[in-house]
């Protein structure tokens, strides 16, 4: 049986990927996760009894654990989602980002390289190391243009810099050691199981509780929004059909300002959970101090993956956003479970400049 190791599989995108990979492949999935505040086994509850599901609590920066992982499970692929992912947290505490995103990826690459070296040729031909990365490594765009796979890296936050460092290591392991790597860089994801510190779930939950909806700066920052199901389908396509050593950009073709996103969520909630006459969830919008070093605009050119691998997003932003809002309304227990730790939607990353 084919075995795929999925690191960070208890997080937002990872747990959605696990669900899709169980449905669309016959592979055994070995989920490796450190279960930080962002990793929750409750995100995998519905699939954890599947005979092809294995969960291992481990840190990708733990060399012994990673060595044993390859020895014990002999995977034919690794998909690396494990990361510290929240930009605001990276401003308050960059250390964990360098540890997991740079060192962790390095430790995982080293374990993969040694394991790969021990394989017979047929298994070498099949093996893939798929690293999941972000469009934030490319920095910020002006009013026009879009990131292509050739865009030079220019990360601005400790988060994006740590992801950029990891991407470079992955590329170097292909060039230097011939490890069959794939890198995918995607835009902002949204959908079920996203930890409620990110814009869309935070806005939904705050609006439902009548709390302020914080909008950084003037709300004009633009992100290209990708529905997580579309992203995961693209990741599986890249794993199956992608060419070793290549990188692929994935985006949702849905550029929106943060203000537009918040307004759309409020409009959906106004229809699903109407407030008393004359009131709107939009009344909760609150403009707050901008994030230090806030990238103004991201946009993704998906021509390469569309042309070479035949992937493009299937959902429209509006329909996927409606599905997402409905999911959060129906999964109150999950929201409560994942928030019962320290994090309670407080504002993070507000660096005071001297
Ligand atoms: P997430 O924060 O929801 O989940 C990250 C997961 O990694 C958690 O389950 C956490 O417990 C685990 N983890 C953290 N440190 C670990 C370690 N040292 N060892 C093992 N597990 C560890 O993140 P996400 O939004 O699902 O993002 C997944 C990947 O996709 C990340 O690599 C991220 O950089 C990338 N990405 C995310 C987005 C987005 O919009 N969410 C966009 C582009 C790229």
Short mmCIF file of C-alpha atoms and ligand atoms in Angstrom, two decimals:
data_model
loop_
_atom_site.label_atom_id
_atom_site.label_comp_id
_atom_site.label_asym_id
_atom_site.label_seq_id
_atom_site.Cartn_x
_atom_site.Cartn_y
_atom_site.Cartn_z
CA UNK A 1 0.00 0.00 0.00
CA UNK A 2 1.21 3.49 -0.87
CA UNK A 3 1.97 5.65 2.19
CA UNK A 4 1.86 9.45 2.23
CA UNK A 5 3.22 11.35 5.21
CA UNK A 6 1.27 14.54 5.84
CA UNK A 7 2.91 16.94 8.29
CA UNK A 8 0.71 19.58 9.90
CA UNK A 9 -2.31 17.42 9.06
CA UNK A 10 -4.22 18.55 12.16
CA UNK A 11 -4.18 22.18 10.98
CA UNK A 12 -6.55 24.00 8.67
CA UNK A 13 -5.37 23.08 5.17
CA UNK A 14 -3.76 19.82 6.29
CA UNK A 15 -6.99 18.44 7.77
CA UNK A 16 -8.92 19.33 4.61
CA UNK A 17 -6.20 17.64 2.56
CA UNK A 18 -6.37 14.49 4.68
CA UNK A 19 -10.12 14.27 4.04
CA UNK A 20 -9.68 14.70 0.29
CA UNK A 21 -6.72 12.31 0.06
CA UNK A 22 -8.63 9.60 1.92
CA UNK A 23 -11.50 10.01 -0.55
CA UNK A 24 -9.43 10.29 -3.72
CA UNK A 25 -6.51 7.90 -3.14
CA UNK A 26 -6.02 4.42 -1.76
CA UNK A 27 -2.97 5.51 0.21
CA UNK A 28 -2.34 5.06 3.90
CA UNK A 29 -1.93 8.54 5.39
CA UNK A 30 0.48 9.11 8.24
CA UNK A 31 -0.37 12.44 9.84
CA UNK A 32 2.51 14.00 11.74
CA UNK A 33 1.61 16.97 13.90
CA UNK A 34 3.04 18.67 16.97
CA UNK A 35 -0.47 19.82 17.98
CA UNK A 36 0.38 23.45 18.61
CA UNK A 37 -2.48 25.86 19.42
CA UNK A 38 -3.34 25.67 15.67
CA UNK A 39 -3.41 21.88 15.45
CA UNK A 40 -6.50 20.15 16.72
CA UNK A 41 -7.42 16.50 16.60
CA UNK A 42 -11.05 17.57 16.58
CA UNK A 43 -10.43 18.71 12.99
CA UNK A 44 -9.80 15.05 12.07
CA UNK A 45 -12.45 13.40 14.24
CA UNK A 46 -14.67 12.29 11.34
CA UNK A 47 -11.81 10.50 9.54
CA UNK A 48 -9.72 9.20 12.43
CA UNK A 49 -11.40 5.78 12.47
CA UNK A 50 -10.49 5.14 8.81
CA UNK A 51 -8.20 2.09 8.54
CA UNK A 52 -5.83 4.10 6.31
CA UNK A 53 -5.44 6.89 8.90
CA UNK A 54 -2.43 6.93 11.24
CA UNK A 55 -1.69 9.82 13.62
CA UNK A 56 1.71 10.52 15.08
CA UNK A 57 2.27 13.39 17.52
CA UNK A 58 5.74 14.66 16.63
CA UNK A 59 7.74 17.79 15.89
CA UNK A 60 9.21 18.04 12.38
CA UNK A 61 12.27 19.67 13.97
CA UNK A 62 12.95 16.49 16.00
CA UNK A 63 15.64 14.66 13.99
CA UNK A 64 15.22 11.32 15.77
CA UNK A 65 11.45 11.35 15.40
CA UNK A 66 11.75 12.21 11.69
CA UNK A 67 14.37 9.50 11.11
CA UNK A 68 12.11 6.93 12.77
CA UNK A 69 9.13 8.19 10.79
CA UNK A 70 10.79 7.27 7.48
CA UNK A 71 12.14 3.98 8.86
CA UNK A 72 8.80 2.90 10.34
CA UNK A 73 6.41 3.94 7.58
CA UNK A 74 8.51 3.88 4.37
CA UNK A 75 6.48 6.56 2.63
CA UNK A 76 6.43 7.20 -1.12
CA UNK A 77 5.59 10.86 -0.54
CA UNK A 78 5.79 13.57 2.09
CA UNK A 79 3.52 16.60 1.98
CA UNK A 80 4.84 19.27 4.32
CA UNK A 81 2.13 21.55 5.69
CA UNK A 82 3.61 21.84 9.20
CA UNK A 83 4.37 25.47 9.97
CA UNK A 84 3.75 28.40 12.21
CA UNK A 85 1.40 30.39 10.00
CA UNK A 86 0.01 33.53 11.57
CA UNK A 87 1.78 36.73 10.45
CA UNK A 88 0.72 38.67 13.57
CA UNK A 89 2.18 35.96 15.81
CA UNK A 90 5.43 36.09 13.80
CA UNK A 91 5.73 39.77 14.65
CA UNK A 92 5.29 39.12 18.38
CA UNK A 93 7.47 35.98 18.47
CA UNK A 94 9.52 35.14 15.37
CA UNK A 95 11.56 32.44 17.12
CA UNK A 96 8.98 29.67 16.73
CA UNK A 97 8.66 30.54 13.04
CA UNK A 98 12.35 30.09 12.37
CA UNK A 99 12.39 26.90 14.46
CA UNK A 100 9.54 25.15 12.71
CA UNK A 101 9.45 26.71 9.26
CA UNK A 102 13.20 26.81 8.60
CA UNK A 103 14.79 24.30 11.00
CA UNK A 104 11.83 21.93 10.91
CA UNK A 105 11.79 21.85 7.12
CA UNK A 106 15.55 21.34 7.13
CA UNK A 107 15.34 18.41 9.58
CA UNK A 108 12.55 16.84 7.52
CA UNK A 109 14.55 17.31 4.31
CA UNK A 110 17.60 15.69 5.87
CA UNK A 111 15.59 12.69 7.04
CA UNK A 112 13.98 12.44 3.60
CA UNK A 113 17.34 12.69 1.83
CA UNK A 114 18.86 9.86 3.87
CA UNK A 115 15.79 7.68 3.42
CA UNK A 116 15.66 8.47 -0.32
CA UNK A 117 19.31 7.40 -0.65
CA UNK A 118 18.41 3.98 0.74
CA UNK A 119 15.62 3.28 -1.78
CA UNK A 120 15.84 1.03 -4.83
CA UNK A 121 15.57 2.85 -8.17
CA UNK A 122 11.88 2.06 -8.71
CA UNK A 123 10.96 3.56 -5.32
CA UNK A 124 13.26 6.53 -5.96
CA UNK A 125 11.37 7.25 -9.18
CA UNK A 126 8.11 7.32 -7.25
CA UNK A 127 9.22 9.35 -4.22
CA UNK A 128 8.14 12.99 -3.87
CA UNK A 129 8.83 15.66 -1.24
CA UNK A 130 6.03 18.20 -1.63
CA UNK A 131 6.51 21.44 0.28
CA UNK A 132 3.44 23.63 0.74
CA UNK A 133 4.29 27.32 0.71
CA UNK A 134 2.76 30.74 0.36
CA UNK A 135 2.55 33.62 -2.11
CA UNK A 136 3.78 35.86 0.71
CA UNK A 137 7.37 34.85 -0.13
CA UNK A 138 7.11 37.12 -3.20
CA UNK A 139 6.49 40.26 -1.13
CA UNK A 140 3.96 42.92 -2.02
CA UNK A 141 2.53 44.02 -5.39
CA UNK A 142 1.45 47.46 -6.58
CA UNK A 143 -1.91 48.03 -8.21
CA UNK A 144 -1.24 45.75 -11.18
CA UNK A 145 0.57 42.51 -12.01
CA UNK A 146 0.58 39.04 -10.47
CA UNK A 147 3.18 36.70 -8.97
CA UNK A 148 4.54 34.07 -11.35
CA UNK A 149 6.92 31.23 -10.50
CA UNK A 150 9.73 33.48 -11.78
CA UNK A 151 8.95 36.39 -9.44
CA UNK A 152 11.95 37.08 -7.20
CA UNK A 153 11.48 36.36 -3.50
CA UNK A 154 11.10 39.50 -1.35
CA UNK A 155 9.44 38.49 1.93
CA UNK A 156 8.53 41.22 4.40
CA UNK A 157 7.32 39.53 7.60
CA UNK A 158 9.17 37.04 9.81
CA UNK A 159 6.52 34.51 8.71
CA UNK A 160 7.08 34.99 4.98
CA UNK A 161 10.86 35.19 5.45
CA UNK A 162 10.85 31.86 7.28
CA UNK A 163 8.71 30.28 4.55
CA UNK A 164 11.06 31.73 1.90
CA UNK A 165 14.04 30.20 3.72
CA UNK A 166 12.32 26.83 3.71
CA UNK A 167 11.49 27.10 -0.01
CA UNK A 168 15.14 27.82 -0.81
CA UNK A 169 16.26 24.80 1.19
CA UNK A 170 13.77 22.58 -0.62
CA UNK A 171 15.00 23.86 -4.02
CA UNK A 172 18.60 23.32 -2.92
CA UNK A 173 17.87 19.69 -1.99
CA UNK A 174 16.63 19.09 -5.52
CA UNK A 175 19.58 20.86 -7.17
CA UNK A 176 22.24 19.42 -4.86
CA UNK A 177 21.02 15.97 -3.87
CA UNK A 178 18.45 15.18 -6.56
CA UNK A 179 15.69 14.79 -3.97
CA UNK A 180 12.48 14.85 -6.09
CA UNK A 181 10.89 17.96 -4.64
CA UNK A 182 7.80 19.97 -5.52
CA UNK A 183 6.98 23.42 -4.16
CA UNK A 184 3.53 24.96 -4.38
CA UNK A 185 2.92 28.60 -3.43
CA UNK A 186 -0.68 29.51 -2.83
CA UNK A 187 -2.69 32.55 -1.95
CA UNK A 188 -4.89 33.11 1.13
CA UNK A 189 -7.04 30.07 1.87
CA UNK A 190 -10.45 30.05 3.52
CA UNK A 191 -12.99 27.38 4.38
CA UNK A 192 -13.89 24.89 7.12
CA UNK A 193 -11.54 24.19 10.05
CA UNK A 194 -9.57 27.44 9.84
CA UNK A 195 -8.44 28.60 13.27
CA UNK A 196 -10.44 31.71 14.21
CA UNK A 197 -7.51 34.10 14.32
CA UNK A 198 -7.47 34.57 10.53
CA UNK A 199 -9.65 37.23 8.87
CA UNK A 200 -12.62 35.19 7.63
CA UNK A 201 -13.40 32.94 10.65
CA UNK A 202 -12.50 35.75 13.07
CA UNK A 203 -14.99 38.06 11.36
CA UNK A 204 -17.73 35.41 11.31
CA UNK A 205 -17.37 34.52 14.99
CA UNK A 206 -16.97 38.10 16.22
CA UNK A 207 -20.00 39.19 14.20
CA UNK A 208 -22.11 36.38 15.65
CA UNK A 209 -21.15 37.47 19.15
CA UNK A 210 -21.73 41.17 18.44
CA UNK A 211 -18.03 41.95 18.93
CA UNK A 212 -16.07 44.56 16.91
CA UNK A 213 -14.84 43.43 13.48
CA UNK A 214 -11.25 44.72 13.32
CA UNK A 215 -10.12 46.04 9.93
CA UNK A 216 -6.41 46.79 9.68
CA UNK A 217 -5.55 50.27 8.34
CA UNK A 218 -8.15 51.45 5.82
CA UNK A 219 -9.08 47.91 4.75
CA UNK A 220 -7.71 48.41 1.23
CA UNK A 221 -5.14 45.58 1.38
CA UNK A 222 -5.88 43.08 -1.37
CA UNK A 223 -5.64 39.29 -1.08
CA UNK A 224 -6.42 36.63 -3.68
CA UNK A 225 -8.77 34.20 -1.91
CA UNK A 226 -8.61 30.48 -2.60
CA UNK A 227 -11.21 28.05 -1.26
CA UNK A 228 -9.44 25.32 0.68
CA UNK A 229 -11.15 22.48 -1.23
CA UNK A 230 -9.88 23.93 -4.50
CA UNK A 231 -6.42 24.29 -3.00
CA UNK A 232 -6.34 20.70 -1.76
CA UNK A 233 -7.47 19.40 -5.16
CA UNK A 234 -4.62 21.40 -6.70
CA UNK A 235 -2.14 19.98 -4.20
CA UNK A 236 -3.16 16.41 -5.01
CA UNK A 237 -2.84 17.22 -8.72
CA UNK A 238 0.64 18.65 -8.15
CA UNK A 239 1.68 15.59 -6.16
CA UNK A 240 0.45 13.20 -8.86
CA UNK A 241 1.45 15.09 -11.99
CA UNK A 242 4.00 17.72 -10.95
CA UNK A 243 7.52 17.54 -12.32
CA UNK A 244 10.27 17.08 -9.69
CA UNK A 245 12.25 20.26 -9.09
CA UNK A 246 9.38 22.48 -10.26
CA UNK A 247 7.31 25.00 -8.39
CA UNK A 248 3.67 25.86 -9.05
CA UNK A 249 1.58 28.86 -8.01
CA UNK A 250 -2.04 28.28 -6.98
CA UNK A 251 -4.57 31.06 -6.55
CA UNK A 252 -8.31 31.57 -6.45
CA UNK A 253 -8.59 34.29 -9.13
CA UNK A 254 -10.57 36.21 -6.52
CA UNK A 255 -8.85 39.44 -5.54
CA UNK A 256 -10.71 41.27 -2.80
CA UNK A 257 -9.86 44.04 -0.37
CA UNK A 258 -10.17 43.10 3.29
CA UNK A 259 -13.04 45.56 3.53
CA UNK A 260 -14.90 43.81 0.69
CA UNK A 261 -14.44 40.45 2.43
CA UNK A 262 -15.78 41.74 5.75
CA UNK A 263 -18.74 43.43 4.01
CA UNK A 264 -19.61 40.21 2.18
CA UNK A 265 -19.52 38.18 5.39
CA UNK A 266 -21.76 40.73 7.08
CA UNK A 267 -24.22 40.60 4.18
CA UNK A 268 -24.37 36.79 4.36
CA UNK A 269 -24.91 36.91 8.13
CA UNK A 270 -27.57 39.62 7.75
CA UNK A 271 -29.52 37.15 5.63
CA UNK A 272 -28.79 33.97 7.65
CA UNK A 273 -28.97 35.55 11.12
CA UNK A 274 -30.96 38.75 10.67
CA UNK A 275 -30.57 41.45 13.32
CA UNK A 276 -33.46 43.64 14.51
CA UNK A 277 -34.92 46.04 11.92
CA UNK A 278 -32.47 48.69 10.76
CA UNK A 279 -29.38 46.94 12.16
CA UNK A 280 -26.59 45.22 10.20
CA UNK A 281 -23.53 43.22 11.18
CA UNK A 282 -21.65 45.88 9.18
CA UNK A 283 -22.22 48.26 12.12
CA UNK A 284 -19.58 46.24 14.01
CA UNK A 285 -16.77 47.17 11.59
CA UNK A 286 -13.92 48.86 13.46
CA UNK A 287 -10.85 50.33 11.78
CA UNK A 288 -7.73 49.57 13.82
CA UNK A 289 -4.02 50.41 13.54
CA UNK A 290 -2.39 48.72 10.55
CA UNK A 291 -0.08 45.71 10.84
CA UNK A 292 3.62 46.73 10.74
CA UNK A 293 5.06 45.95 7.30
CA UNK A 294 1.60 45.02 5.98
CA UNK A 295 1.92 43.85 2.35
CA UNK A 296 -0.50 45.83 0.22
CA UNK A 297 -1.52 43.42 -2.50
CA UNK A 298 -1.02 39.80 -3.49
CA UNK A 299 -2.22 38.30 -6.78
CA UNK A 300 -1.34 34.97 -8.33
CA UNK A 301 -0.81 34.02 -11.95
CA UNK A 302 -1.97 30.38 -12.18
CA UNK A 303 -1.12 29.93 -15.89
CA UNK A 304 1.61 27.36 -15.27
CA UNK A 305 -0.36 24.86 -13.19
CA UNK A 306 -3.41 25.37 -15.42
CA UNK A 307 -1.48 24.71 -18.62
CA UNK A 308 0.89 22.00 -17.40
CA UNK A 309 -1.22 20.08 -14.86
CA UNK A 310 -4.78 21.07 -15.82
CA UNK A 311 -5.78 22.55 -12.45
CA UNK A 312 -7.88 25.64 -11.86
CA UNK A 313 -10.21 26.64 -9.02
CA UNK A 314 -13.80 25.42 -9.36
CA UNK A 315 -15.59 27.52 -6.75
CA UNK A 316 -16.62 31.16 -7.10
CA UNK A 317 -15.56 33.30 -4.15
CA UNK A 318 -19.16 34.19 -3.26
CA UNK A 319 -20.47 30.61 -3.22
CA UNK A 320 -17.45 29.33 -1.27
CA UNK A 321 -17.77 32.16 1.24
CA UNK A 322 -21.43 31.32 1.80
CA UNK A 323 -20.53 27.65 2.35
CA UNK A 324 -17.83 28.74 4.79
CA UNK A 325 -20.13 30.98 6.82
CA UNK A 326 -22.71 28.17 6.98
CA UNK A 327 -20.01 25.74 8.14
CA UNK A 328 -19.03 27.99 11.04
CA UNK A 329 -22.67 28.42 12.00
CA UNK A 330 -23.07 24.63 12.08
CA UNK A 331 -19.82 23.87 13.92
CA UNK A 332 -20.05 25.90 17.10
CA UNK A 333 -18.64 23.00 19.14
CA UNK A 334 -15.50 22.81 16.99
CA UNK A 335 -15.03 26.57 17.35
CA UNK A 336 -15.36 26.32 21.12
CA UNK A 337 -13.00 23.34 21.31
CA UNK A 338 -10.18 24.94 19.38
CA UNK A 339 -10.48 28.22 21.21
CA UNK A 340 -10.54 26.77 24.69
CA UNK A 341 -6.74 27.22 24.89
CA UNK A 342 -4.96 30.48 25.48
CA UNK A 343 -5.95 32.25 22.29
CA UNK A 344 -9.28 34.07 22.47
CA UNK A 345 -9.27 36.19 19.33
CA UNK A 346 -7.29 38.97 20.97
CA UNK A 347 -5.33 41.28 18.67
CA UNK A 348 -1.74 40.12 18.09
CA UNK A 349 1.25 41.54 16.25
CA UNK A 350 0.86 45.19 17.10
CA UNK A 351 4.50 46.07 17.32
CA UNK A 352 5.06 49.48 18.89
CA UNK A 353 7.63 51.28 16.81
CA UNK A 354 10.06 53.56 18.68
P1 LIG B 1 -2.33 26.01 10.47
O1 LIG B 1 -1.64 26.99 11.34
O2 LIG B 1 -3.81 25.91 10.51
O3 LIG B 1 -1.76 24.54 10.75
C1 LIG B 1 -0.40 24.27 10.93
C2 LIG B 1 -0.28 22.88 11.52
O4 LIG B 1 1.11 22.57 11.67
C3 LIG B 1 -0.93 22.73 12.89
O5 LIG B 1 -1.68 21.54 12.95
C4 LIG B 1 0.26 22.67 13.84
O6 LIG B 1 0.00 21.92 15.02
C5 LIG B 1 1.30 22.00 12.96
N1 LIG B 1 2.67 22.29 13.39
C6 LIG B 1 3.19 23.50 13.72
N2 LIG B 1 4.49 23.36 14.06
C7 LIG B 1 4.80 22.04 13.91
C8 LIG B 1 5.97 21.28 14.09
N3 LIG B 1 7.13 21.85 14.49
N4 LIG B 1 5.94 19.95 13.85
C9 LIG B 1 4.78 19.35 13.45
N5 LIG B 1 3.62 20.02 13.28
C10 LIG B 1 3.64 21.36 13.49
O7 LIG B 1 -1.80 26.32 9.00
P2 LIG B 1 -2.55 26.23 7.59
O8 LIG B 1 -3.25 27.50 7.36
O9 LIG B 1 -3.25 24.94 7.50
O10 LIG B 1 -1.28 26.21 6.63
C11 LIG B 1 -0.68 24.98 6.22
C12 LIG B 1 0.49 25.28 5.31
O11 LIG B 1 0.04 26.04 4.18
C13 LIG B 1 1.58 26.13 5.98
O12 LIG B 1 2.84 25.64 5.60
C14 LIG B 1 1.34 27.54 5.45
O13 LIG B 1 2.54 28.27 5.40
C15 LIG B 1 0.79 27.24 4.06
N6 LIG B 1 -0.09 28.29 3.56
C16 LIG B 1 -1.24 28.62 4.20
C17 LIG B 1 -2.06 29.60 3.67
C18 LIG B 1 -3.36 30.00 4.33
O14 LIG B 1 -4.04 30.90 3.84
N7 LIG B 1 -3.78 29.35 5.40
C19 LIG B 1 -1.71 30.26 2.49
C20 LIG B 1 -0.52 29.90 1.88
C21 LIG B 1 0.27 28.90 2.39
#
